[in-house]
Amino acid sequence: MKAIGFKESLPIEETNSFIEFETETPTPKGYDLLVKVQANSVNPVDFKVRQNAAKDETLDEPKIIGWDAVGIVTSVGDKVSKFKVGDEVFYAGDITRSGSNAEYQLIDERIVGHKPKNLSIAEAVAIPLTGLTAYEALFDRIRVDPEKDKGKSVLILAGAGGVGSIAIQLAKKLGNLTVIATASREDTVEWCKDMGADFVINHHKDIKEELKKIGHSEVDYVLDFVDLQGYWETMTEIVKPQGHIVSITGSNESLDLNLLKNKSITFSWEFMFTRSMHQTDDMQRQHDILNHLSELLDDGTLKSTMTTQLDGFTVENLKEAHRIQESGKSIGKNVILF
């Protein structure tokens, strides 16, 4: 099968930042599905892994990355019970295994969902990684209850990004929350409003002052999708007593957890790969979430966040998708149709 990978961590402009090669098509065992990949999409994790996985060495074999795929099941392992050959599926994958930048991929059925029937392949592939991340942040980490928490406020930092775009929709449509998103450009502000944000404030200005302008000096929850370290003190100041902060971004320095104490603020990490990486007892939760997202997309509750479609599984298109992500100005999701 054809695959695209890298042996060295190089700037995306370099000729060998990605290389095309042939490799053996894998055989499924156990809970694995063998999927013929029809499309994938690129997330920040892609370029971060590309930039760091082979920084100090040249790999013997090319590393295949890529998280997000839509495809068709072509064969199954002996423990598979949720899917059959011919099923259309979508998933975000497992960071410890070979990725979706290949014609075929092995994937554990417990982290795979049925592709939304009413969406095109390109529209559907924009959803899995960001959808799982946003869903887990809201409903597994904060544990938002749509009835009990109706009307509570959530601040979403970086609302126009891939995760922010679907988080706005989930928080509004599924969580019944008042959604405040951050954006700074005219196009990103409009995008956040289109996704369903009740308010959009400028993260290049003082967040506390921006919130006061819209009558929200404090918020119940904060979802950090951009810069935990940079916003840490601000987040602890604007979260209400017994509120909740969730971050996906990490920090290069120690954070002062004492800032959470007086208001009994809860802080949670959200890492979409935790369940597959550690083979947790509730690993199937991602199968269930993806199927729920599929239903919500099919009935129109949610809409795809795809903004850019690149046609053809080529080194050039993969490089272009990485360039877009690395620019820091990407809106929604960028997909590659095989």
Short mmCIF file of C-alpha atoms in Angstrom, two decimals:
data_model
loop_
_atom_site.label_atom_id
_atom_site.label_comp_id
_atom_site.label_asym_id
_atom_site.label_seq_id
_atom_site.Cartn_x
_atom_site.Cartn_y
_atom_site.Cartn_z
CA MET A 1 0.00 0.00 0.00
CA LYS A 2 0.97 3.62 -0.48
CA ALA A 3 1.83 5.66 2.60
CA ILE A 4 3.32 9.06 3.37
CA GLY A 5 5.62 9.56 6.34
CA PHE A 6 8.91 11.07 7.50
CA LYS A 7 12.30 9.91 8.76
CA GLU A 8 13.47 13.30 10.04
CA SER A 9 11.76 16.19 11.79
CA LEU A 10 12.24 18.90 9.18
CA PRO A 11 10.61 22.27 8.41
CA ILE A 12 7.58 21.67 6.19
CA GLU A 13 9.28 23.53 3.30
CA GLU A 14 12.05 20.91 3.15
CA THR A 15 11.82 18.32 0.35
CA ASN A 16 11.91 15.35 2.73
CA SER A 17 9.61 16.73 5.42
CA PHE A 18 7.24 14.11 4.00
CA ILE A 19 8.11 11.20 1.73
CA GLU A 20 5.91 8.78 -0.19
CA PHE A 21 6.73 5.07 0.06
CA GLU A 22 5.26 1.58 -0.30
CA THR A 23 4.72 -0.70 2.69
CA GLU A 24 2.92 -3.94 3.43
CA THR A 25 -0.83 -3.78 3.99
CA PRO A 26 -1.43 -4.87 7.62
CA THR A 27 -3.67 -7.74 8.74
CA PRO A 28 -6.29 -7.20 11.46
CA LYS A 29 -6.33 -9.29 14.64
CA GLY A 30 -8.36 -9.11 17.84
CA TYR A 31 -10.50 -5.96 18.00
CA ASP A 32 -8.88 -4.37 14.93
CA LEU A 33 -10.59 -3.29 11.74
CA LEU A 34 -8.64 -2.89 8.52
CA VAL A 35 -9.98 0.31 6.95
CA LYS A 36 -9.43 1.55 3.42
CA VAL A 37 -8.92 5.25 4.09
CA GLN A 38 -10.97 7.61 1.90
CA ALA A 39 -10.07 10.91 3.58
CA ASN A 40 -8.30 12.35 6.57
CA SER A 41 -7.88 15.73 8.22
CA VAL A 42 -4.97 17.53 9.82
CA ASN A 43 -4.86 18.77 13.42
CA PRO A 44 -2.21 20.62 15.47
CA VAL A 45 -1.09 17.28 16.93
CA ASP A 46 0.04 16.28 13.43
CA PHE A 47 2.59 19.02 12.96
CA LYS A 48 3.71 18.87 16.59
CA VAL A 49 4.53 15.16 16.26
CA ARG A 50 6.18 15.76 12.87
CA GLN A 51 8.36 18.50 14.36
CA ASN A 52 9.47 16.46 17.38
CA ALA A 53 9.31 12.69 16.75
CA ALA A 54 12.61 12.56 14.83
CA LYS A 55 14.28 15.77 15.97
CA ASP A 56 17.53 14.19 17.16
CA GLU A 57 17.71 11.13 14.93
CA THR A 58 16.93 9.75 11.50
CA LEU A 59 14.38 6.95 11.75
CA ASP A 60 15.09 3.60 10.11
CA GLU A 61 11.53 3.37 8.79
CA PRO A 62 9.26 6.31 7.89
CA LYS A 63 6.82 7.25 10.65
CA ILE A 64 3.19 7.38 9.50
CA ILE A 65 1.12 9.95 11.38
CA GLY A 66 -2.43 11.24 10.83
CA TRP A 67 -5.37 11.33 13.23
CA ASP A 68 -8.85 11.54 11.73
CA ALA A 69 -10.10 9.27 9.00
CA VAL A 70 -13.17 8.20 7.09
CA GLY A 71 -13.05 4.89 5.31
CA ILE A 72 -14.58 1.49 4.55
CA VAL A 73 -13.99 -1.66 6.58
CA THR A 74 -12.28 -4.25 4.35
CA SER A 75 -11.53 -6.99 6.91
CA VAL A 76 -11.86 -7.56 10.66
CA GLY A 77 -10.10 -9.27 13.57
CA ASP A 78 -11.49 -12.31 15.38
CA LYS A 79 -12.88 -10.33 18.34
CA VAL A 80 -14.72 -7.68 16.29
CA SER A 81 -18.46 -7.46 17.00
CA LYS A 82 -19.50 -3.86 16.27
CA PHE A 83 -18.68 -3.64 12.55
CA LYS A 84 -18.64 -5.76 9.42
CA VAL A 85 -16.89 -5.62 6.06
CA GLY A 86 -18.35 -2.80 3.95
CA ASP A 87 -19.29 -0.51 6.84
CA GLU A 88 -18.48 3.19 6.46
CA VAL A 89 -16.65 4.43 9.54
CA PHE A 90 -14.96 7.50 11.02
CA TYR A 91 -12.49 7.79 13.88
CA ALA A 92 -9.65 9.81 15.40
CA GLY A 93 -7.20 6.99 15.96
CA ASP A 94 -4.56 6.08 18.49
CA ILE A 95 -1.38 8.15 18.88
CA THR A 96 0.64 5.03 19.78
CA ARG A 97 -0.09 3.33 16.43
CA SER A 98 0.49 3.96 12.75
CA GLY A 99 -1.72 6.80 11.49
CA SER A 100 -4.14 7.60 8.67
CA ASN A 101 -1.62 8.97 6.15
CA ALA A 102 -1.84 5.64 4.34
CA GLU A 103 -4.19 3.81 2.00
CA TYR A 104 -5.07 1.27 4.72
CA GLN A 105 -5.04 1.51 8.51
CA LEU A 106 -5.60 -0.80 11.47
CA ILE A 107 -7.89 0.66 14.13
CA ASP A 108 -9.48 -0.76 17.29
CA GLU A 109 -13.26 -0.97 16.83
CA ARG A 110 -13.81 0.40 20.35
CA ILE A 111 -12.68 3.87 19.22
CA VAL A 112 -14.52 3.82 15.86
CA GLY A 113 -17.97 5.15 14.97
CA HIS A 114 -20.35 4.82 12.04
CA LYS A 115 -19.86 7.63 9.52
CA PRO A 116 -22.75 10.14 9.39
CA LYS A 117 -24.95 9.10 6.48
CA ASN A 118 -26.01 12.61 5.47
CA LEU A 119 -22.51 14.09 5.30
CA SER A 120 -20.02 13.80 2.48
CA ILE A 121 -16.76 11.98 3.19
CA ALA A 122 -14.91 15.31 3.39
CA GLU A 123 -17.48 16.86 5.75
CA ALA A 124 -17.44 13.81 8.03
CA VAL A 125 -13.67 13.50 8.36
CA ALA A 126 -13.47 16.99 9.88
CA ILE A 127 -15.20 15.81 13.05
CA PRO A 128 -13.68 12.85 14.98
CA LEU A 129 -10.62 14.20 16.84
CA THR A 130 -12.03 17.63 17.59
CA GLY A 131 -15.50 16.24 18.27
CA LEU A 132 -14.21 13.71 20.77
CA THR A 133 -12.00 16.33 22.44
CA ALA A 134 -14.80 18.85 22.84
CA TYR A 135 -17.37 16.23 23.90
CA GLU A 136 -15.05 14.73 26.52
CA ALA A 137 -14.12 18.18 27.84
CA LEU A 138 -17.75 19.15 28.36
CA PHE A 139 -19.42 15.90 29.34
CA ASP A 140 -16.66 13.66 30.76
CA ARG A 141 -14.43 16.24 32.47
CA ILE A 142 -16.85 19.03 33.52
CA ARG A 143 -19.81 16.61 33.45
CA VAL A 144 -22.23 19.22 32.16
CA ASP A 145 -25.86 18.27 32.81
CA PRO A 146 -28.09 19.90 30.12
CA GLU A 147 -31.02 20.20 32.54
CA LYS A 148 -29.30 21.09 35.80
CA ASP A 149 -26.73 23.37 34.20
CA LYS A 150 -28.97 25.03 31.63
CA GLY A 151 -27.98 28.66 31.11
CA LYS A 152 -24.60 28.41 32.84
CA SER A 153 -21.76 30.16 31.03
CA VAL A 154 -18.71 28.73 29.30
CA LEU A 155 -15.80 30.70 27.91
CA ILE A 156 -14.13 28.99 24.94
CA LEU A 157 -10.63 30.27 24.25
CA ALA A 158 -9.84 30.04 20.51
CA GLY A 159 -13.39 29.56 19.33
CA ALA A 160 -12.64 29.48 15.60
CA GLY A 161 -10.10 26.65 15.76
CA GLY A 162 -10.91 23.02 15.05
CA VAL A 163 -11.82 22.07 18.61
CA GLY A 164 -13.41 25.43 19.41
CA SER A 165 -15.68 25.23 16.38
CA ILE A 166 -17.32 22.00 17.45
CA ALA A 167 -17.16 22.86 21.18
CA ILE A 168 -19.28 25.96 20.55
CA GLN A 169 -21.94 23.80 18.91
CA LEU A 170 -21.89 21.08 21.56
CA ALA A 171 -21.96 23.55 24.45
CA LYS A 172 -24.92 25.40 22.92
CA LYS A 173 -26.98 22.62 21.34
CA LEU A 174 -26.25 19.72 23.68
CA GLY A 175 -25.18 21.43 26.91
CA ASN A 176 -27.75 24.26 26.93
CA LEU A 177 -24.98 26.64 28.00
CA THR A 178 -24.47 30.34 27.34
CA VAL A 179 -21.45 30.28 25.04
CA ILE A 180 -18.79 33.00 25.01
CA ALA A 181 -16.06 32.41 22.43
CA THR A 182 -12.86 34.33 21.78
CA ALA A 183 -11.71 35.50 18.35
CA SER A 184 -9.83 38.53 17.08
CA ARG A 185 -10.29 38.79 13.30
CA GLU A 186 -13.47 39.71 11.47
CA ASP A 187 -13.63 36.34 9.72
CA THR A 188 -13.06 34.35 12.92
CA VAL A 189 -15.63 36.41 14.83
CA GLU A 190 -18.23 35.69 12.14
CA TRP A 191 -17.28 32.01 12.13
CA CYS A 192 -17.83 31.73 15.89
CA LYS A 193 -21.23 33.40 15.57
CA ASP A 194 -22.12 31.03 12.74
CA MET A 195 -21.20 28.07 14.97
CA GLY A 196 -23.69 29.38 17.55
CA ALA A 197 -21.73 31.48 20.05
CA ASP A 198 -23.94 33.86 22.06
CA PHE A 199 -21.05 36.30 22.47
CA VAL A 200 -17.62 36.71 20.88
CA ILE A 201 -14.89 38.65 22.69
CA ASN A 202 -11.36 39.62 21.62
CA HIS A 203 -8.59 37.57 23.24
CA HIS A 204 -6.00 40.20 22.25
CA LYS A 205 -7.67 42.58 24.70
CA ASP A 206 -8.12 42.27 28.47
CA ILE A 207 -10.39 39.24 28.90
CA LYS A 208 -11.83 40.52 32.18
CA GLU A 209 -12.78 43.85 30.61
CA GLU A 210 -14.17 42.12 27.53
CA LEU A 211 -16.39 39.94 29.72
CA LYS A 212 -17.66 42.95 31.68
CA LYS A 213 -18.76 44.59 28.42
CA ILE A 214 -21.17 41.71 27.80
CA GLY A 215 -22.35 41.55 31.41
CA HIS A 216 -20.32 38.51 32.49
CA SER A 217 -17.70 39.41 35.06
CA GLU A 218 -17.35 35.69 35.84
CA VAL A 219 -18.10 32.43 34.02
CA ASP A 220 -18.93 28.94 35.25
CA TYR A 221 -16.53 27.11 32.98
CA VAL A 222 -13.49 27.78 30.81
CA LEU A 223 -12.30 25.59 27.93
CA ASP A 224 -8.70 26.43 27.05
CA PHE A 225 -7.86 25.45 23.48
CA VAL A 226 -4.94 27.83 22.95
CA ASP A 227 -2.52 28.76 25.77
CA LEU A 228 -2.86 27.42 29.32
CA GLN A 229 0.25 29.13 30.62
CA GLY A 230 -0.58 32.51 29.11
CA TYR A 231 -4.16 32.59 30.37
CA TRP A 232 -3.72 30.73 33.68
CA GLU A 233 -4.02 33.67 36.08
CA THR A 234 -6.82 35.26 34.06
CA MET A 235 -8.80 32.01 34.01
CA THR A 236 -8.54 31.54 37.76
CA GLU A 237 -9.77 35.11 38.28
CA ILE A 238 -12.80 34.91 35.98
CA VAL A 239 -14.07 31.44 36.94
CA LYS A 240 -16.85 31.46 39.51
CA PRO A 241 -16.44 29.76 42.89
CA GLN A 242 -16.68 25.97 42.39
CA GLY A 243 -16.25 26.47 38.66
CA HIS A 244 -14.23 24.30 36.29
CA ILE A 245 -11.31 24.84 33.89
CA VAL A 246 -10.41 22.29 31.22
CA SER A 247 -7.29 22.56 29.07
CA ILE A 248 -5.90 20.62 26.12
CA THR A 249 -2.77 22.72 25.62
CA GLY A 250 -0.21 21.95 28.32
CA SER A 251 2.41 24.19 29.90
CA ASN A 252 6.20 24.45 29.73
CA GLU A 253 6.37 25.87 33.25
CA SER A 254 4.86 24.99 36.60
CA LEU A 255 1.43 26.45 37.29
CA ASP A 256 0.41 27.90 40.66
CA LEU A 257 -2.39 25.56 41.75
CA ASN A 258 -2.90 27.69 44.87
CA LEU A 259 -4.81 30.11 42.63
CA LEU A 260 -7.61 27.52 42.52
CA LYS A 261 -7.88 27.01 46.27
CA ASN A 262 -9.99 29.85 47.67
CA LYS A 263 -12.72 29.36 45.08
CA SER A 264 -12.47 25.53 45.09
CA ILE A 265 -12.00 25.60 41.33
CA THR A 266 -11.65 22.25 39.58
CA PHE A 267 -8.98 21.86 36.92
CA SER A 268 -8.95 19.00 34.40
CA TRP A 269 -6.77 17.97 31.53
CA GLU A 270 -8.42 16.69 28.38
CA PHE A 271 -6.32 14.41 26.17
CA MET A 272 -8.35 12.60 23.56
CA PHE A 273 -5.79 9.80 23.24
CA THR A 274 -5.87 8.80 26.93
CA ARG A 275 -8.41 6.00 26.50
CA SER A 276 -6.67 4.29 23.58
CA MET A 277 -3.14 4.95 24.86
CA HIS A 278 -3.86 3.29 28.21
CA GLN A 279 -6.48 0.76 27.03
CA THR A 280 -8.82 2.04 29.75
CA ASP A 281 -11.79 0.00 30.92
CA ASP A 282 -14.12 2.58 29.37
CA MET A 283 -12.31 2.69 26.02
CA GLN A 284 -15.60 1.93 24.23
CA ARG A 285 -16.86 5.32 25.41
CA GLN A 286 -15.25 6.82 22.30
CA HIS A 287 -17.21 4.43 20.06
CA ASP A 288 -20.39 5.60 21.78
CA ILE A 289 -19.46 9.30 21.55
CA LEU A 290 -18.64 9.04 17.84
CA ASN A 291 -21.97 7.33 17.16
CA HIS A 292 -23.76 10.07 19.11
CA LEU A 293 -21.91 12.75 17.13
CA SER A 294 -22.89 10.93 13.94
CA GLU A 295 -26.56 11.05 14.94
CA LEU A 296 -26.33 14.76 15.83
CA LEU A 297 -24.71 15.52 12.47
CA ASP A 298 -27.27 13.47 10.57
CA ASP A 299 -30.26 15.16 12.20
CA GLY A 300 -28.79 18.65 11.70
CA THR A 301 -28.18 19.45 15.37
CA LEU A 302 -24.48 19.83 14.56
CA LYS A 303 -22.80 20.86 11.32
CA SER A 304 -19.44 20.00 9.86
CA THR A 305 -16.55 22.35 10.61
CA MET A 306 -14.74 21.64 7.35
CA THR A 307 -13.43 24.79 5.65
CA THR A 308 -10.71 23.61 3.26
CA GLN A 309 -10.70 20.50 1.04
CA LEU A 310 -7.54 19.30 -0.70
CA ASP A 311 -8.11 16.65 -3.39
CA GLY A 312 -5.63 13.81 -3.67
CA PHE A 313 -3.49 11.78 -1.27
CA THR A 314 -0.18 13.39 -2.18
CA VAL A 315 2.93 14.69 -0.43
CA GLU A 316 2.11 18.17 -1.77
CA ASN A 317 -1.39 18.20 -0.27
CA LEU A 318 -0.18 16.88 3.07
CA LYS A 319 2.49 19.59 3.19
CA GLU A 320 -0.09 22.24 2.33
CA ALA A 321 -2.40 21.05 5.11
CA HIS A 322 0.49 21.26 7.58
CA ARG A 323 1.39 24.75 6.35
CA ILE A 324 -2.17 25.89 7.00
CA GLN A 325 -2.12 24.45 10.52
CA GLU A 326 1.29 25.89 11.34
CA SER A 327 0.20 29.38 10.25
CA GLY A 328 -1.89 29.70 13.41
CA LYS A 329 -4.67 31.26 11.35
CA SER A 330 -6.59 28.14 10.40
CA ILE A 331 -10.39 28.32 10.77
CA GLY A 332 -12.36 25.13 11.29
CA LYS A 333 -10.85 22.00 9.75
CA ASN A 334 -8.69 21.22 6.70
CA VAL A 335 -9.30 17.86 5.03
CA ILE A 336 -7.62 15.73 2.38
CA LEU A 337 -9.83 13.63 0.11
CA PHE A 338 -7.96 10.55 -1.13
#
